[in-house]
Amino acid sequence: MKRGVLIVLSGPSGVGKGTVRKALFEEPDIDFQYSISMTTRQPRSGEVNGEDYFFVTRDEFETEIANGDMLEYAEYVGNYYGTPKKFIDQTLAAGRDVLLEIDVQGALQVKEKMPEGAYIFLTPPDLAALKERLIGRGTEAMEVIDRRVSAATAEIRMMANYDYAVVNDEVSLAVNRIKDIIKVERLRVNRVLPEYIKMIEELEA
Ligand SMILES: Nc1ncnc2c1ncn2[C@@H]1O[C@H](COP(=O)(O)OP(=O)(O)OP(=O)(O)O)[C@@H](O)[C@H]1O
Ligand SMILES: Nc1nc2c(ncn2[C@@H]2O[C@H](COP(=O)(O)O)[C@@H](O)[C@H]2O)c(=O)[nH]1
């Protein structure tokens, strides 16, 4: 069976990853899965355990790390965030595409392990927009916003490690750009060829 495509959506805090991802999954023709991350951060108002994140304690997260159950993890502004490995392995093996929405540290770890994925860096129209969006979201104290904005400059330099840059000027445009990328990624020769090689081998057997 053809393996699913791993799609990694990443970029600095406040660029709009969550907003764009949610809009993407509201589209009628979306046929891929979302990988729910695990975090030690406290839930924000309205966030649901098992939908937005799996919210766990530091001890629980460290046990997952020790057991080798995380595909990647990062400590970001005082909290752990990570991707449970089992869901990714099972979904891709079942031939289903899966999208991860993770920070830059995590995306680079995944790329080391799974370079065949599609790595998308979501960019702000300009740097001022990042801070404005974080302030506008109203979920973090100004001290945390400043730490996230200062992390963003180093993160933007890491864009060179990605395959695609998508500007999030307007959510619907960013969603369409990502849908286009996914369509193209599904057609890459390295995803299609193994199936044909298998058919040829079966014929020749
Ligand atoms: N294209 C856009 N134009 C204007 N505002 C936007 C746009 N996209 C997202 N926003 C707003 O920016 C804020 C940050 O968005 P969001 O929470 O999706 O960012 P994020 O990258 O997921 O952040 P984090 O990494 O911290 O979780 C939100 O208030 C959101 O409504
Ligand atoms: N390395 C990982 N980063 C993740 C994961 N899930 C989310 N994130 C990123 O963390 C920051 C902060 O998120 P917030 O919800 O507290 O605003 C943001 O950049 C997320 O994209 C993950 O599994 N691994």
mmCIF file of C-alpha atoms and ligand atoms in Angstrom:
data_model
loop_
_atom_site.group_PDB
_atom_site.id
_atom_site.type_symbol
_atom_site.label_atom_id
_atom_site.label_comp_id
_atom_site.label_asym_id
_atom_site.label_seq_id
_atom_site.Cartn_x
_atom_site.Cartn_y
_atom_site.Cartn_z
ATOM 1 C CA MET A 1 0.000 0.000 0.000
ATOM 2 C CA LYS A 2 1.191 3.521 -0.816
ATOM 3 C CA ARG A 3 2.321 5.331 2.349
ATOM 4 C CA GLY A 4 0.544 8.516 3.345
ATOM 5 C CA VAL A 5 2.183 11.921 2.985
ATOM 6 C CA LEU A 6 3.544 13.627 6.088
ATOM 7 C CA ILE A 7 2.777 17.351 5.957
ATOM 8 C CA VAL A 8 4.486 19.591 8.496
ATOM 9 C CA LEU A 9 3.057 23.081 9.007
ATOM 10 C CA SER A 10 5.389 25.212 11.042
ATOM 11 C CA GLY A 11 6.473 28.785 11.661
ATOM 12 C CA PRO A 12 6.778 31.313 14.465
ATOM 13 C CA SER A 13 4.264 31.718 17.245
ATOM 14 C CA GLY A 14 1.465 34.085 16.245
ATOM 15 C CA VAL A 15 1.882 33.685 12.491
ATOM 16 C CA GLY A 16 -1.495 31.953 12.317
ATOM 17 C CA LYS A 17 -0.674 28.225 12.104
ATOM 18 C CA GLY A 18 -3.632 27.188 14.249
ATOM 19 C CA THR A 19 -6.028 29.523 12.468
ATOM 20 C CA VAL A 20 -4.942 28.337 9.030
ATOM 21 C CA ARG A 21 -4.958 24.676 10.088
ATOM 22 C CA LYS A 22 -8.499 24.938 11.470
ATOM 23 C CA ALA A 23 -9.687 26.696 8.293
ATOM 24 C CA LEU A 24 -7.993 23.989 6.207
ATOM 25 C CA PHE A 25 -9.880 21.235 8.045
ATOM 26 C CA GLU A 26 -13.176 23.039 7.466
ATOM 27 C CA GLU A 27 -12.732 22.693 3.704
ATOM 28 C CA PRO A 28 -15.090 20.067 2.229
ATOM 29 C CA ASP A 29 -12.459 18.134 0.264
ATOM 30 C CA ILE A 30 -9.895 17.550 3.014
ATOM 31 C CA ASP A 31 -8.971 13.892 3.326
ATOM 32 C CA PHE A 32 -6.049 13.884 5.693
ATOM 33 C CA GLN A 33 -5.661 13.488 9.445
ATOM 34 C CA TYR A 34 -4.470 15.950 12.073
ATOM 35 C CA SER A 35 -1.855 14.867 14.596
ATOM 36 C CA ILE A 36 -2.928 16.098 18.048
ATOM 37 C CA SER A 37 0.111 17.233 20.005
ATOM 38 C CA MET A 38 0.857 16.654 23.659
ATOM 39 C CA THR A 39 1.746 19.581 25.906
ATOM 40 C CA THR A 40 2.396 20.494 29.524
ATOM 41 C CA ARG A 41 0.944 23.983 29.019
ATOM 42 C CA GLN A 42 -2.313 24.835 30.757
ATOM 43 C CA PRO A 43 -5.405 24.729 28.512
ATOM 44 C CA ARG A 44 -6.597 28.127 27.296
ATOM 45 C CA SER A 45 -10.233 29.003 27.726
ATOM 46 C CA GLY A 46 -12.254 26.915 25.246
ATOM 47 C CA GLU A 47 -9.482 24.415 24.530
ATOM 48 C CA VAL A 48 -10.543 20.790 24.775
ATOM 49 C CA ASN A 49 -8.319 17.909 25.926
ATOM 50 C CA GLY A 50 -7.919 15.410 23.077
ATOM 51 C CA GLU A 51 -9.029 17.933 20.442
ATOM 52 C CA ASP A 52 -6.669 20.890 20.734
ATOM 53 C CA TYR A 53 -3.948 19.047 22.627
ATOM 54 C CA PHE A 54 -3.459 16.159 24.997
ATOM 55 C CA PHE A 55 -2.807 18.164 28.177
ATOM 56 C CA VAL A 56 -0.471 16.296 30.529
ATOM 57 C CA THR A 57 1.789 16.950 33.510
ATOM 58 C CA ARG A 58 5.570 17.319 33.187
ATOM 59 C CA ASP A 59 6.009 13.889 34.785
ATOM 60 C CA GLU A 60 3.655 12.284 32.272
ATOM 61 C CA PHE A 61 5.413 13.999 29.365
ATOM 62 C CA GLU A 62 8.851 12.930 30.613
ATOM 63 C CA THR A 63 7.627 9.336 30.887
ATOM 64 C CA GLU A 64 6.527 9.464 27.221
ATOM 65 C CA ILE A 65 9.989 10.753 26.268
ATOM 66 C CA ALA A 66 11.725 8.046 28.324
ATOM 67 C CA ASN A 67 9.576 5.359 26.689
ATOM 68 C CA GLY A 68 10.547 6.598 23.203
ATOM 69 C CA ASP A 69 6.910 7.405 22.406
ATOM 70 C CA MET A 70 7.492 10.906 20.971
ATOM 71 C CA LEU A 71 8.387 11.429 17.306
ATOM 72 C CA GLU A 72 9.737 14.814 18.353
ATOM 73 C CA TYR A 73 9.417 17.193 21.257
ATOM 74 C CA ALA A 74 10.587 20.639 22.184
ATOM 75 C CA GLU A 75 10.615 22.825 25.238
ATOM 76 C CA TYR A 76 9.119 26.083 24.103
ATOM 77 C CA VAL A 77 8.855 29.118 26.402
ATOM 78 C CA GLY A 78 8.728 26.972 29.539
ATOM 79 C CA ASN A 79 6.505 24.104 28.406
ATOM 80 C CA TYR A 80 6.965 20.788 26.636
ATOM 81 C CA TYR A 81 5.227 20.201 23.304
ATOM 82 C CA GLY A 82 5.521 17.007 21.301
ATOM 83 C CA THR A 83 4.124 14.673 18.673
ATOM 84 C CA PRO A 84 3.028 11.175 19.759
ATOM 85 C CA LYS A 85 4.805 8.735 17.449
ATOM 86 C CA LYS A 86 2.305 5.880 17.306
ATOM 87 C CA PHE A 87 -0.467 7.873 15.607
ATOM 88 C CA ILE A 88 1.913 9.109 12.893
ATOM 89 C CA ASP A 89 3.333 5.644 12.190
ATOM 90 C CA GLN A 90 -0.104 3.999 12.047
ATOM 91 C CA THR A 91 -1.730 6.713 9.911
ATOM 92 C CA LEU A 92 1.053 6.826 7.314
ATOM 93 C CA ALA A 93 1.253 3.033 7.166
ATOM 94 C CA ALA A 94 -2.511 2.929 6.489
ATOM 95 C CA GLY A 95 -1.904 5.162 3.447
ATOM 96 C CA ARG A 96 -3.480 8.260 5.000
ATOM 97 C CA ASP A 97 -1.873 11.677 4.877
ATOM 98 C CA VAL A 98 -1.240 13.409 8.186
ATOM 99 C CA LEU A 99 -0.637 17.042 9.088
ATOM 100 C CA LEU A 100 1.497 18.181 12.021
ATOM 101 C CA GLU A 101 1.281 21.760 13.285
ATOM 102 C CA ILE A 102 4.456 22.225 15.295
ATOM 103 C CA ASP A 103 7.160 24.730 16.151
ATOM 104 C CA VAL A 104 10.426 25.135 14.270
ATOM 105 C CA GLN A 105 12.588 23.098 16.697
ATOM 106 C CA GLY A 106 10.189 20.176 16.351
ATOM 107 C CA ALA A 107 9.905 20.456 12.574
ATOM 108 C CA LEU A 108 13.683 20.222 12.209
ATOM 109 C CA GLN A 109 13.755 17.083 14.391
ATOM 110 C CA VAL A 110 11.051 15.467 12.248
ATOM 111 C CA LYS A 111 12.913 16.419 9.060
ATOM 112 C CA GLU A 112 16.014 14.576 10.313
ATOM 113 C CA LYS A 113 13.943 11.424 10.803
ATOM 114 C CA MET A 114 11.496 11.753 7.924
ATOM 115 C CA PRO A 115 13.029 13.881 5.152
ATOM 116 C CA GLU A 116 10.401 12.590 2.686
ATOM 117 C CA GLY A 117 7.739 14.814 4.308
ATOM 118 C CA ALA A 118 6.494 18.127 2.937
ATOM 119 C CA TYR A 119 7.810 20.948 5.129
ATOM 120 C CA ILE A 120 5.803 24.177 4.968
ATOM 121 C CA PHE A 121 6.929 27.373 6.701
ATOM 122 C CA LEU A 122 4.098 29.799 7.337
ATOM 123 C CA THR A 123 5.385 33.376 7.189
ATOM 124 C CA PRO A 124 3.848 36.631 8.387
ATOM 125 C CA PRO A 125 3.371 39.439 5.837
ATOM 126 C CA ASP A 126 5.878 41.397 7.985
ATOM 127 C CA LEU A 127 7.432 41.114 11.456
ATOM 128 C CA ALA A 128 5.185 43.742 13.038
ATOM 129 C CA ALA A 129 2.175 41.566 12.175
ATOM 130 C CA LEU A 130 3.478 38.772 14.434
ATOM 131 C CA LYS A 131 3.462 40.872 17.584
ATOM 132 C CA GLU A 132 0.155 42.489 16.639
ATOM 133 C CA ARG A 133 -1.414 39.040 16.153
ATOM 134 C CA LEU A 134 -0.113 37.739 19.491
ATOM 135 C CA ILE A 135 -1.351 40.857 21.280
ATOM 136 C CA GLY A 136 -4.674 40.620 19.431
ATOM 137 C CA ARG A 137 -5.066 36.944 20.433
ATOM 138 C CA GLY A 138 -4.914 38.054 24.060
ATOM 139 C CA THR A 139 -3.865 34.676 25.447
ATOM 140 C CA GLU A 140 -0.377 35.466 26.736
ATOM 141 C CA ALA A 141 1.108 38.026 29.112
ATOM 142 C CA MET A 142 3.258 40.712 27.454
ATOM 143 C CA GLU A 143 6.417 39.106 28.886
ATOM 144 C CA VAL A 144 5.556 35.796 27.138
ATOM 145 C CA ILE A 145 4.656 37.648 23.906
ATOM 146 C CA ASP A 146 8.067 39.344 23.943
ATOM 147 C CA ARG A 147 9.801 35.976 24.406
ATOM 148 C CA ARG A 148 7.812 34.467 21.532
ATOM 149 C CA VAL A 149 8.567 37.425 19.231
ATOM 150 C CA SER A 150 12.264 37.298 20.052
ATOM 151 C CA ALA A 151 12.315 33.532 19.321
ATOM 152 C CA ALA A 152 10.690 34.300 15.955
ATOM 153 C CA THR A 153 13.727 36.054 14.449
ATOM 154 C CA ALA A 154 15.933 32.952 14.849
ATOM 155 C CA GLU A 155 13.065 30.741 13.671
ATOM 156 C CA ILE A 156 12.585 32.738 10.457
ATOM 157 C CA ARG A 157 16.262 32.180 9.625
ATOM 158 C CA MET A 158 15.567 28.425 9.775
ATOM 159 C CA MET A 159 13.174 28.732 6.827
ATOM 160 C CA ALA A 160 16.044 27.564 4.600
ATOM 161 C CA ASN A 161 15.440 24.034 5.904
ATOM 162 C CA TYR A 162 11.874 23.911 4.594
ATOM 163 C CA ASP A 163 10.442 23.023 1.174
ATOM 164 C CA TYR A 164 7.753 25.703 0.910
ATOM 165 C CA ALA A 165 7.129 29.218 2.241
ATOM 166 C CA VAL A 166 3.481 30.233 2.491
ATOM 167 C CA VAL A 167 2.628 33.782 3.461
ATOM 168 C CA ASN A 168 -0.363 34.092 5.765
ATOM 169 C CA ASP A 169 -1.563 37.482 4.584
ATOM 170 C CA GLU A 170 -5.147 36.288 4.398
ATOM 171 C CA VAL A 171 -6.319 32.983 5.861
ATOM 172 C CA SER A 172 -8.315 31.795 2.815
ATOM 173 C CA LEU A 173 -5.363 32.494 0.494
ATOM 174 C CA ALA A 174 -2.942 30.646 2.791
ATOM 175 C CA VAL A 175 -5.350 27.682 2.917
ATOM 176 C CA ASN A 176 -5.488 27.514 -0.887
ATOM 177 C CA ARG A 177 -1.714 27.676 -1.146
ATOM 178 C CA ILE A 178 -1.367 24.757 1.276
ATOM 179 C CA LYS A 179 -4.003 22.740 -0.595
ATOM 180 C CA ASP A 180 -2.032 23.306 -3.811
ATOM 181 C CA ILE A 181 1.171 22.105 -2.131
ATOM 182 C CA ILE A 182 -0.525 18.932 -0.890
ATOM 183 C CA LYS A 183 -1.888 18.185 -4.371
ATOM 184 C CA VAL A 184 1.592 18.515 -5.849
ATOM 185 C CA GLU A 185 3.235 16.502 -3.064
ATOM 186 C CA ARG A 186 0.918 13.565 -3.750
ATOM 187 C CA LEU A 187 2.211 13.470 -7.336
ATOM 188 C CA ARG A 188 5.920 13.319 -6.502
ATOM 189 C CA VAL A 189 7.653 10.441 -8.256
ATOM 190 C CA ASN A 190 9.162 9.107 -5.027
ATOM 191 C CA ARG A 191 5.650 8.599 -3.614
ATOM 192 C CA VAL A 192 4.203 6.948 -6.727
ATOM 193 C CA LEU A 193 7.131 4.867 -7.990
ATOM 194 C CA PRO A 194 7.261 2.206 -5.212
ATOM 195 C CA GLU A 195 3.724 1.056 -6.155
ATOM 196 C CA TYR A 196 4.759 0.568 -9.783
ATOM 197 C CA ILE A 197 7.971 -1.200 -8.816
ATOM 198 C CA LYS A 198 5.856 -3.571 -6.705
ATOM 199 C CA MET A 199 3.511 -4.225 -9.651
ATOM 200 C CA ILE A 200 6.470 -4.941 -11.938
ATOM 201 C CA GLU A 201 8.032 -7.263 -9.372
ATOM 202 C CA GLU A 202 4.741 -9.152 -8.979
ATOM 203 C CA LEU A 203 4.449 -9.485 -12.753
ATOM 204 C CA GLU A 204 8.005 -10.726 -13.068
ATOM 205 C CA ALA A 205 7.720 -13.192 -10.167
HETATM 206 N N1 LIG B 1 -4.172 36.035 8.085
HETATM 207 C C1 LIG B 1 -4.405 36.606 9.268
HETATM 208 N N2 LIG B 1 -4.670 37.919 9.343
HETATM 209 C C2 LIG B 1 -4.901 38.515 10.541
HETATM 210 N N3 LIG B 1 -4.897 37.874 11.734
HETATM 211 C C3 LIG B 1 -4.628 36.547 11.706
HETATM 212 C C4 LIG B 1 -4.379 35.856 10.486
HETATM 213 N N4 LIG B 1 -4.147 34.551 10.786
HETATM 214 C C5 LIG B 1 -4.258 34.441 12.119
HETATM 215 N N5 LIG B 1 -4.557 35.631 12.675
HETATM 216 C C6 LIG B 1 -4.733 35.921 14.107
HETATM 217 O O1 LIG B 1 -3.444 35.895 14.706
HETATM 218 C C7 LIG B 1 -3.513 35.367 16.029
HETATM 219 C C8 LIG B 1 -2.535 34.202 16.150
HETATM 220 O O2 LIG B 1 -3.028 33.126 15.358
HETATM 221 P P1 LIG B 1 -2.796 31.615 15.767
HETATM 222 O O3 LIG B 1 -3.159 31.406 17.183
HETATM 223 O O4 LIG B 1 -3.478 30.808 14.739
HETATM 224 O O5 LIG B 1 -1.221 31.539 15.589
HETATM 225 P P2 LIG B 1 -0.217 30.324 15.814
HETATM 226 O O6 LIG B 1 0.848 30.453 14.802
HETATM 227 O O7 LIG B 1 -0.970 29.056 15.852
HETATM 228 O O8 LIG B 1 0.318 30.655 17.241
HETATM 229 P P3 LIG B 1 1.012 29.677 18.291
HETATM 230 O O9 LIG B 1 2.172 29.110 17.592
HETATM 231 O O10 LIG B 1 1.379 30.587 19.413
HETATM 232 O O11 LIG B 1 0.008 28.644 18.692
HETATM 233 C C9 LIG B 1 -4.965 34.961 16.271
HETATM 234 O O12 LIG B 1 -5.612 35.975 17.027
HETATM 235 C C10 LIG B 1 -5.552 34.881 14.853
HETATM 236 O O13 LIG B 1 -6.926 35.180 14.833
HETATM 237 N N1 LIG B 2 7.709 20.884 18.643
HETATM 238 C C1 LIG B 2 6.388 20.977 18.790
HETATM 239 N N2 LIG B 2 5.802 22.194 18.828
HETATM 240 C C2 LIG B 2 4.470 22.229 18.943
HETATM 241 C C3 LIG B 2 3.702 21.079 19.018
HETATM 242 N N3 LIG B 2 2.402 21.447 19.149
HETATM 243 C C4 LIG B 2 2.372 22.774 19.126
HETATM 244 N N4 LIG B 2 3.616 23.265 18.989
HETATM 245 C C5 LIG B 2 4.053 24.652 18.894
HETATM 246 O O1 LIG B 2 4.298 25.207 20.162
HETATM 247 C C6 LIG B 2 4.180 26.625 20.094
HETATM 248 C C7 LIG B 2 3.307 27.162 21.181
HETATM 249 O O2 LIG B 2 1.987 26.665 21.056
HETATM 250 P P1 LIG B 2 0.767 27.305 21.879
HETATM 251 O O3 LIG B 2 -0.410 26.409 21.579
HETATM 252 O O4 LIG B 2 1.158 27.323 23.317
HETATM 253 O O5 LIG B 2 0.578 28.703 21.338
HETATM 254 C C8 LIG B 2 3.573 26.915 18.713
HETATM 255 O O6 LIG B 2 4.604 27.342 17.836
HETATM 256 C C9 LIG B 2 3.027 25.589 18.295
HETATM 257 O O7 LIG B 2 2.959 25.409 16.886
HETATM 258 C C10 LIG B 2 4.362 19.823 18.981
HETATM 259 O O8 LIG B 2 3.765 18.738 19.030
HETATM 260 N N5 LIG B 2 5.692 19.834 18.856
#
